Amino acid sequence: SQQGEEDPQALSIQEGENATMNCSYKTSINNLQWYRQNSGRGLVHLILIRSNEREKHSGRLRVTLDTSKKSSSLLITASRAADTASYFCATAYNDMRFGAGTRLTVKP
Amino acid sequence: DGGITQSPKYLFRKEGQNVTLSCEQNLNHDAMYWYRQDPGQGLRLIYYSQIVNDFQKGDIAEGYSVSREKKESFPLTVTSAQKNPTAFYLCASSTYTSRQGTDTQYFGPGTRLTVL
């Protein structure tokens, strides 16, 4: 079964706005990862946060992890039209389990 | 130039046929994975392998088979027992340690399988 559950399922914003996506999960993890997928392509890794970390930054990306609530969030600041894609969280232990994703549309 | 490759990009299968999807990596990763993605949905784990000559079933292994004879290769066979195989198939690899578990996965470009 899929481990992560993203919220919202779809998000539409204007260029320059911030986009926030949330992920909830159910069991123990070693780390949580966020990936991006453009239509019809493979997934591209964005950022990994370990279970003993609370926040991580990479460029315009900010990820938080709350293991007590079993939840994570991905913030994309100053979004661009090129950020339009599907975003997936994945929980890692011995294997990796993905959620259903958030479809982000950034309008120019 | 390190990476992970999948072939073919598009594959058409007649009902009752077995087909094999190729996945090769030169990243020296121990672990490899196969996922299935249906339109508008997330990835579901079919099989994974953490070491050569060993593999485990994922959530939807029925109708699929794999082998891991070499570290670089993890082919997936979609058998005639898989009743609804039309989907996008993604292969990935990662480092793996028993202490830290699965690390960042690197994905291939995918194979789109269509049953005629």
PDB file of C-alpha atoms in Angstrom:
ATOM      1  CA  SER A   1       0.000   0.000   0.000  1.00  0.00           C
ATOM      2  CA  GLN A   2       1.149   3.550  -0.574  1.00  0.00           C
ATOM      3  CA  GLN A   3       2.797   4.982   2.486  1.00  0.00           C
ATOM      4  CA  GLY A   4       2.621   8.722   1.927  1.00  0.00           C
ATOM      5  CA  GLU A   5      -0.530  10.708   1.313  1.00  0.00           C
ATOM      6  CA  GLU A   6      -0.137  14.131  -0.284  1.00  0.00           C
ATOM      7  CA  ASP A   7      -2.457  17.035   0.206  1.00  0.00           C
ATOM      8  CA  PRO A   8      -3.806  18.790  -1.795  1.00  0.00           C
ATOM      9  CA  GLN A   9      -4.230  16.528  -4.821  1.00  0.00           C
ATOM     10  CA  ALA A  10      -4.015  19.557  -7.099  1.00  0.00           C
ATOM     11  CA  LEU A  11      -2.807  23.120  -6.608  1.00  0.00           C
ATOM     12  CA  SER A  12      -2.981  26.055  -9.015  1.00  0.00           C
ATOM     13  CA  ILE A  13      -1.134  29.317  -8.290  1.00  0.00           C
ATOM     14  CA  GLN A  14       0.225  32.384 -10.050  1.00  0.00           C
ATOM     15  CA  GLU A  15       3.897  32.810 -10.867  1.00  0.00           C
ATOM     16  CA  GLY A  16       5.745  34.389  -7.962  1.00  0.00           C
ATOM     17  CA  GLU A  17       3.474  32.898  -5.289  1.00  0.00           C
ATOM     18  CA  ASN A  18       4.575  30.228  -2.827  1.00  0.00           C
ATOM     19  CA  ALA A  19       3.335  26.645  -3.095  1.00  0.00           C
ATOM     20  CA  THR A  20       2.934  24.384  -0.076  1.00  0.00           C
ATOM     21  CA  MET A  21       2.319  20.654  -0.288  1.00  0.00           C
ATOM     22  CA  ASN A  22       1.794  18.318   2.638  1.00  0.00           C
ATOM     23  CA  CYS A  23       2.510  14.649   3.167  1.00  0.00           C
ATOM     24  CA  SER A  24       1.279  12.342   5.909  1.00  0.00           C
ATOM     25  CA  TYR A  25       2.464   8.805   6.552  1.00  0.00           C
ATOM     26  CA  LYS A  26       1.690   5.938   8.882  1.00  0.00           C
ATOM     27  CA  THR A  27       4.731   3.925   9.962  1.00  0.00           C
ATOM     28  CA  SER A  28       8.386   4.281  10.940  1.00  0.00           C
ATOM     29  CA  ILE A  29      10.800   5.864   8.505  1.00  0.00           C
ATOM     30  CA  ASN A  30      14.547   6.330   8.108  1.00  0.00           C
ATOM     31  CA  ASN A  31      14.054   9.298   5.851  1.00  0.00           C
ATOM     32  CA  LEU A  32      11.436  11.077   3.762  1.00  0.00           C
ATOM     33  CA  GLN A  33      12.094  12.251   0.237  1.00  0.00           C
ATOM     34  CA  TRP A  34      10.388  14.569  -2.227  1.00  0.00           C
ATOM     35  CA  TYR A  35      10.432  13.992  -5.959  1.00  0.00           C
ATOM     36  CA  ARG A  36       9.223  15.881  -8.993  1.00  0.00           C
ATOM     37  CA  GLN A  37       7.784  14.372 -12.179  1.00  0.00           C
ATOM     38  CA  ASN A  38       7.128  16.169 -15.429  1.00  0.00           C
ATOM     39  CA  SER A  39       4.418  14.596 -17.545  1.00  0.00           C
ATOM     40  CA  GLY A  40       5.464  11.250 -19.044  1.00  0.00           C
ATOM     41  CA  ARG A  41       8.950  11.351 -17.542  1.00  0.00           C
ATOM     42  CA  GLY A  42      10.838   9.636 -14.758  1.00  0.00           C
ATOM     43  CA  LEU A  43      11.043  11.115 -11.276  1.00  0.00           C
ATOM     44  CA  VAL A  44      13.727  13.547 -10.232  1.00  0.00           C
ATOM     45  CA  HIS A  45      14.920  13.685  -6.650  1.00  0.00           C
ATOM     46  CA  LEU A  46      14.491  17.077  -4.967  1.00  0.00           C
ATOM     47  CA  ILE A  47      15.414  16.720  -1.326  1.00  0.00           C
ATOM     48  CA  LEU A  48      15.877  14.121   1.416  1.00  0.00           C
ATOM     49  CA  ILE A  49      15.253  14.729   5.108  1.00  0.00           C
ATOM     50  CA  ARG A  50      16.325  12.171   7.692  1.00  0.00           C
ATOM     51  CA  SER A  51      14.145  11.127  10.602  1.00  0.00           C
ATOM     52  CA  ASN A  52      16.339  13.035  13.085  1.00  0.00           C
ATOM     53  CA  GLU A  53      16.109  16.285  11.109  1.00  0.00           C
ATOM     54  CA  ARG A  54      13.309  18.846  11.388  1.00  0.00           C
ATOM     55  CA  GLU A  55      13.952  21.219   8.502  1.00  0.00           C
ATOM     56  CA  LYS A  56      16.029  21.335   5.364  1.00  0.00           C
ATOM     57  CA  HIS A  57      16.563  23.900   2.600  1.00  0.00           C
ATOM     58  CA  SER A  58      17.708  23.581  -0.983  1.00  0.00           C
ATOM     59  CA  GLY A  59      17.518  26.676  -3.155  1.00  0.00           C
ATOM     60  CA  ARG A  60      13.841  27.697  -3.327  1.00  0.00           C
ATOM     61  CA  LEU A  61      12.763  24.500  -1.552  1.00  0.00           C
ATOM     62  CA  ARG A  62      12.083  24.145   2.148  1.00  0.00           C
ATOM     63  CA  VAL A  63      11.090  20.826   3.687  1.00  0.00           C
ATOM     64  CA  THR A  64       9.924  20.219   7.233  1.00  0.00           C
ATOM     65  CA  LEU A  65       9.431  16.917   9.029  1.00  0.00           C
ATOM     66  CA  ASP A  66       7.410  16.285  12.181  1.00  0.00           C
ATOM     67  CA  THR A  67       7.863  12.641  13.167  1.00  0.00           C
ATOM     68  CA  SER A  68       5.487  12.985  16.135  1.00  0.00           C
ATOM     69  CA  LYS A  69       2.685  13.893  13.728  1.00  0.00           C
ATOM     70  CA  LYS A  70       4.043  11.691  10.937  1.00  0.00           C
ATOM     71  CA  SER A  71       3.882  14.571   8.492  1.00  0.00           C
ATOM     72  CA  SER A  72       6.072  16.601   6.174  1.00  0.00           C
ATOM     73  CA  SER A  73       5.635  19.702   4.073  1.00  0.00           C
ATOM     74  CA  LEU A  74       7.337  20.985   0.934  1.00  0.00           C
ATOM     75  CA  LEU A  75       7.398  24.726   0.318  1.00  0.00           C
ATOM     76  CA  ILE A  76       8.419  26.121  -3.068  1.00  0.00           C
ATOM     77  CA  THR A  77       9.018  29.852  -2.836  1.00  0.00           C
ATOM     78  CA  ALA A  78       8.676  32.376  -5.675  1.00  0.00           C
ATOM     79  CA  SER A  79       7.246  29.753  -8.015  1.00  0.00           C
ATOM     80  CA  ARG A  80       7.884  29.786 -11.750  1.00  0.00           C
ATOM     81  CA  ALA A  81       5.922  28.384 -14.673  1.00  0.00           C
ATOM     82  CA  ALA A  82       8.698  25.793 -15.033  1.00  0.00           C
ATOM     83  CA  ASP A  83       7.776  24.421 -11.590  1.00  0.00           C
ATOM     84  CA  THR A  84       4.585  23.006 -13.097  1.00  0.00           C
ATOM     85  CA  ALA A  85       4.793  19.258 -12.430  1.00  0.00           C
ATOM     86  CA  SER A  86       3.611  16.525 -10.076  1.00  0.00           C
ATOM     87  CA  TYR A  87       5.315  16.320  -6.700  1.00  0.00           C
ATOM     88  CA  PHE A  88       5.564  13.119  -4.699  1.00  0.00           C
ATOM     89  CA  CYS A  89       6.651  12.359  -1.176  1.00  0.00           C
ATOM     90  CA  ALA A  90       8.238   8.994  -0.485  1.00  0.00           C
ATOM     91  CA  THR A  91       8.941   7.327   2.823  1.00  0.00           C
ATOM     92  CA  ALA A  92      12.030   5.186   3.095  1.00  0.00           C
ATOM     93  CA  TYR A  93      12.827   2.351   5.405  1.00  0.00           C
ATOM     94  CA  ASN A  94      13.983  -0.944   3.873  1.00  0.00           C
ATOM     95  CA  ASP A  95      12.190  -0.002   0.687  1.00  0.00           C
ATOM     96  CA  MET A  96      10.493   3.148  -0.570  1.00  0.00           C
ATOM     97  CA  ARG A  97       6.782   3.907  -0.748  1.00  0.00           C
ATOM     98  CA  PHE A  98       5.252   6.799  -2.665  1.00  0.00           C
ATOM     99  CA  GLY A  99       2.092   8.796  -2.257  1.00  0.00           C
ATOM    100  CA  ALA A 100      -0.353   9.680  -5.014  1.00  0.00           C
ATOM    101  CA  GLY A 101       1.216  13.105  -5.576  1.00  0.00           C
ATOM    102  CA  THR A 102       0.208  16.749  -5.808  1.00  0.00           C
ATOM    103  CA  ARG A 103      -0.296  18.195  -9.269  1.00  0.00           C
ATOM    104  CA  LEU A 104       1.081  21.756  -9.221  1.00  0.00           C
ATOM    105  CA  THR A 105       0.187  24.236 -11.957  1.00  0.00           C
ATOM    106  CA  VAL A 106       1.962  27.595 -11.979  1.00  0.00           C
ATOM    107  CA  LYS A 107       0.307  30.113 -14.263  1.00  0.00           C
ATOM    108  CA  PRO A 108       2.515  32.737 -15.930  1.00  0.00           C
TER     109      PRO A 108
ATOM    110  CA  ASP B   1      28.351   9.447 -17.708  1.00  0.00           C
ATOM    111  CA  GLY B   2      26.583   7.616 -14.878  1.00  0.00           C
ATOM    112  CA  GLY B   3      22.899   6.912 -14.926  1.00  0.00           C
ATOM    113  CA  ILE B   4      20.033   4.500 -15.184  1.00  0.00           C
ATOM    114  CA  THR B   5      18.533   3.452 -18.495  1.00  0.00           C
ATOM    115  CA  GLN B   6      15.342   1.688 -19.466  1.00  0.00           C
ATOM    116  CA  SER B   7      14.383   0.133 -22.761  1.00  0.00           C
ATOM    117  CA  PRO B   8      12.324   0.181 -24.786  1.00  0.00           C
ATOM    118  CA  LYS B   9      10.617   3.542 -24.317  1.00  0.00           C
ATOM    119  CA  TYR B  10       7.358   2.210 -25.777  1.00  0.00           C
ATOM    120  CA  LEU B  11       6.257  -1.424 -25.866  1.00  0.00           C
ATOM    121  CA  PHE B  12       3.182  -3.026 -27.306  1.00  0.00           C
ATOM    122  CA  ARG B  13       2.049  -6.451 -26.228  1.00  0.00           C
ATOM    123  CA  LYS B  14      -0.613  -8.765 -27.482  1.00  0.00           C
ATOM    124  CA  GLU B  15      -2.779 -10.483 -24.933  1.00  0.00           C
ATOM    125  CA  GLY B  16      -1.231 -13.759 -23.769  1.00  0.00           C
ATOM    126  CA  GLN B  17       2.356 -12.662 -24.430  1.00  0.00           C
ATOM    127  CA  ASN B  18       5.137 -12.266 -21.917  1.00  0.00           C
ATOM    128  CA  VAL B  19       7.324  -9.181 -22.352  1.00  0.00           C
ATOM    129  CA  THR B  20      10.538  -8.164 -20.639  1.00  0.00           C
ATOM    130  CA  LEU B  21      11.464  -4.598 -19.728  1.00  0.00           C
ATOM    131  CA  SER B  22      15.132  -3.777 -19.397  1.00  0.00           C
ATOM    132  CA  CYS B  23      16.728  -1.699 -16.626  1.00  0.00           C
ATOM    133  CA  GLU B  24      20.472  -1.039 -16.388  1.00  0.00           C
ATOM    134  CA  GLN B  25      22.451   1.201 -14.034  1.00  0.00           C
ATOM    135  CA  ASN B  26      26.125   2.136 -13.858  1.00  0.00           C
ATOM    136  CA  LEU B  27      25.885   4.005 -10.557  1.00  0.00           C
ATOM    137  CA  ASN B  28      27.275   1.053  -8.575  1.00  0.00           C
ATOM    138  CA  HIS B  29      24.072   0.969  -6.529  1.00  0.00           C
ATOM    139  CA  ASP B  30      23.208  -2.110  -4.524  1.00  0.00           C
ATOM    140  CA  ALA B  31      19.437  -1.673  -4.605  1.00  0.00           C
ATOM    141  CA  MET B  32      17.108  -1.597  -7.575  1.00  0.00           C
ATOM    142  CA  TYR B  33      13.326  -1.176  -7.794  1.00  0.00           C
ATOM    143  CA  TRP B  34      10.437  -1.534 -10.195  1.00  0.00           C
ATOM    144  CA  TYR B  35       7.323   0.635  -9.950  1.00  0.00           C
ATOM    145  CA  ARG B  36       4.099   0.794 -11.868  1.00  0.00           C
ATOM    146  CA  GLN B  37       2.325   4.111 -12.452  1.00  0.00           C
ATOM    147  CA  ASP B  38      -1.226   4.372 -13.759  1.00  0.00           C
ATOM    148  CA  PRO B  39      -2.564   7.649 -15.231  1.00  0.00           C
ATOM    149  CA  GLY B  40      -2.905  10.405 -12.646  1.00  0.00           C
ATOM    150  CA  GLN B  41      -1.719   8.169  -9.839  1.00  0.00           C
ATOM    151  CA  GLY B  42       1.331   7.585  -7.721  1.00  0.00           C
ATOM    152  CA  LEU B  43       3.905   4.820  -7.927  1.00  0.00           C
ATOM    153  CA  ARG B  44       3.220   1.316  -6.702  1.00  0.00           C
ATOM    154  CA  LEU B  45       6.116  -0.976  -5.841  1.00  0.00           C
ATOM    155  CA  ILE B  46       6.275  -4.212  -7.841  1.00  0.00           C
ATOM    156  CA  TYR B  47       9.610  -5.771  -6.817  1.00  0.00           C
ATOM    157  CA  TYR B  48      12.854  -4.622  -5.285  1.00  0.00           C
ATOM    158  CA  SER B  49      16.312  -6.062  -4.825  1.00  0.00           C
ATOM    159  CA  GLN B  50      18.917  -5.015  -2.274  1.00  0.00           C
ATOM    160  CA  ILE B  51      21.644  -7.403  -3.389  1.00  0.00           C
ATOM    161  CA  VAL B  52      22.526  -9.597  -6.342  1.00  0.00           C
ATOM    162  CA  ASN B  53      20.623 -12.903  -6.526  1.00  0.00           C
ATOM    163  CA  ASP B  54      18.009 -11.718  -4.041  1.00  0.00           C
ATOM    164  CA  PHE B  55      14.745  -9.806  -4.454  1.00  0.00           C
ATOM    165  CA  GLN B  56      11.502  -9.169  -2.586  1.00  0.00           C
ATOM    166  CA  LYS B  57       7.907  -8.701  -3.632  1.00  0.00           C
ATOM    167  CA  GLY B  58       6.351  -5.288  -3.367  1.00  0.00           C
ATOM    168  CA  ASP B  59       2.668  -4.458  -3.113  1.00  0.00           C
ATOM    169  CA  ILE B  60       1.610  -5.619  -6.591  1.00  0.00           C
ATOM    170  CA  ALA B  61       3.968  -8.472  -7.565  1.00  0.00           C
ATOM    171  CA  GLU B  62       1.291 -10.806  -8.957  1.00  0.00           C
ATOM    172  CA  GLY B  63       1.740 -11.333 -12.700  1.00  0.00           C
ATOM    173  CA  TYR B  64       5.305 -10.010 -12.696  1.00  0.00           C
ATOM    174  CA  SER B  65       8.721 -11.660 -12.309  1.00  0.00           C
ATOM    175  CA  VAL B  66      12.266 -10.344 -11.933  1.00  0.00           C
ATOM    176  CA  SER B  67      15.854 -11.533 -11.789  1.00  0.00           C
ATOM    177  CA  ARG B  68      19.018  -9.970 -10.382  1.00  0.00           C
ATOM    178  CA  GLU B  69      21.950 -11.911 -11.778  1.00  0.00           C
ATOM    179  CA  LYS B  70      24.189  -8.845 -12.079  1.00  0.00           C
ATOM    180  CA  LYS B  71      24.478  -5.749  -9.931  1.00  0.00           C
ATOM    181  CA  GLU B  72      23.892  -3.513 -12.946  1.00  0.00           C
ATOM    182  CA  SER B  73      20.765  -5.173 -14.294  1.00  0.00           C
ATOM    183  CA  PHE B  74      17.233  -5.777 -12.995  1.00  0.00           C
ATOM    184  CA  PRO B  75      14.890  -6.882 -15.800  1.00  0.00           C
ATOM    185  CA  LEU B  76      11.134  -7.081 -15.253  1.00  0.00           C
ATOM    186  CA  THR B  77       8.970  -9.629 -17.049  1.00  0.00           C
ATOM    187  CA  VAL B  78       5.291  -8.876 -17.403  1.00  0.00           C
ATOM    188  CA  THR B  79       3.629 -12.248 -17.757  1.00  0.00           C
ATOM    189  CA  SER B  80       0.328 -13.197 -19.326  1.00  0.00           C
ATOM    190  CA  ALA B  81      -0.985 -13.676 -15.778  1.00  0.00           C
ATOM    191  CA  GLN B  82      -0.999  -9.887 -15.312  1.00  0.00           C
ATOM    192  CA  LYS B  83      -4.559  -9.036 -16.289  1.00  0.00           C
ATOM    193  CA  ASN B  84      -4.231  -5.302 -16.730  1.00  0.00           C
ATOM    194  CA  PRO B  85      -0.618  -4.533 -17.636  1.00  0.00           C
ATOM    195  CA  THR B  86      -1.130  -1.297 -19.573  1.00  0.00           C
ATOM    196  CA  ALA B  87       0.789   1.277 -17.530  1.00  0.00           C
ATOM    197  CA  PHE B  88       3.974   3.320 -17.230  1.00  0.00           C
ATOM    198  CA  TYR B  89       6.817   1.309 -15.667  1.00  0.00           C
ATOM    199  CA  LEU B  90       9.634   3.017 -13.811  1.00  0.00           C
ATOM    200  CA  CYS B  91      12.893   1.509 -12.651  1.00  0.00           C
ATOM    201  CA  ALA B  92      15.047   3.081  -9.939  1.00  0.00           C
ATOM    202  CA  SER B  93      18.268   2.389  -8.092  1.00  0.00           C
ATOM    203  CA  SER B  94      19.753   3.582  -4.828  1.00  0.00           C
ATOM    204  CA  THR B  95      22.396   2.905  -2.260  1.00  0.00           C
ATOM    205  CA  TYR B  96      21.228   0.774   0.626  1.00  0.00           C
ATOM    206  CA  THR B  97      22.609   0.019   4.064  1.00  0.00           C
ATOM    207  CA  SER B  98      20.984  -2.021   6.786  1.00  0.00           C
ATOM    208  CA  ARG B  99      21.574   0.893   9.153  1.00  0.00           C
ATOM    209  CA  GLN B 100      20.226   3.759   7.077  1.00  0.00           C
ATOM    210  CA  GLY B 101      17.889   1.887   4.790  1.00  0.00           C
ATOM    211  CA  THR B 102      17.050   3.194   1.365  1.00  0.00           C
ATOM    212  CA  ASP B 103      18.722   6.419   0.259  1.00  0.00           C
ATOM    213  CA  THR B 104      17.990   8.718  -2.687  1.00  0.00           C
ATOM    214  CA  GLN B 105      16.527   6.866  -5.652  1.00  0.00           C
ATOM    215  CA  TYR B 106      17.589   7.625  -9.196  1.00  0.00           C
ATOM    216  CA  PHE B 107      14.950   6.913 -11.814  1.00  0.00           C
ATOM    217  CA  GLY B 108      15.111   5.820 -15.404  1.00  0.00           C
ATOM    218  CA  PRO B 109      12.988   7.517 -18.093  1.00  0.00           C
ATOM    219  CA  GLY B 110      10.319   4.805 -17.978  1.00  0.00           C
ATOM    220  CA  THR B 111       8.728   2.310 -20.357  1.00  0.00           C
ATOM    221  CA  ARG B 112       5.154   2.774 -21.491  1.00  0.00           C
ATOM    222  CA  LEU B 113       3.535  -0.631 -22.015  1.00  0.00           C
ATOM    223  CA  THR B 114       0.311  -0.961 -23.972  1.00  0.00           C
ATOM    224  CA  VAL B 115      -1.647  -4.156 -24.410  1.00  0.00           C
ATOM    225  CA  LEU B 116      -3.331  -4.406 -27.788  1.00  0.00           C
TER     226      LEU B 116
END
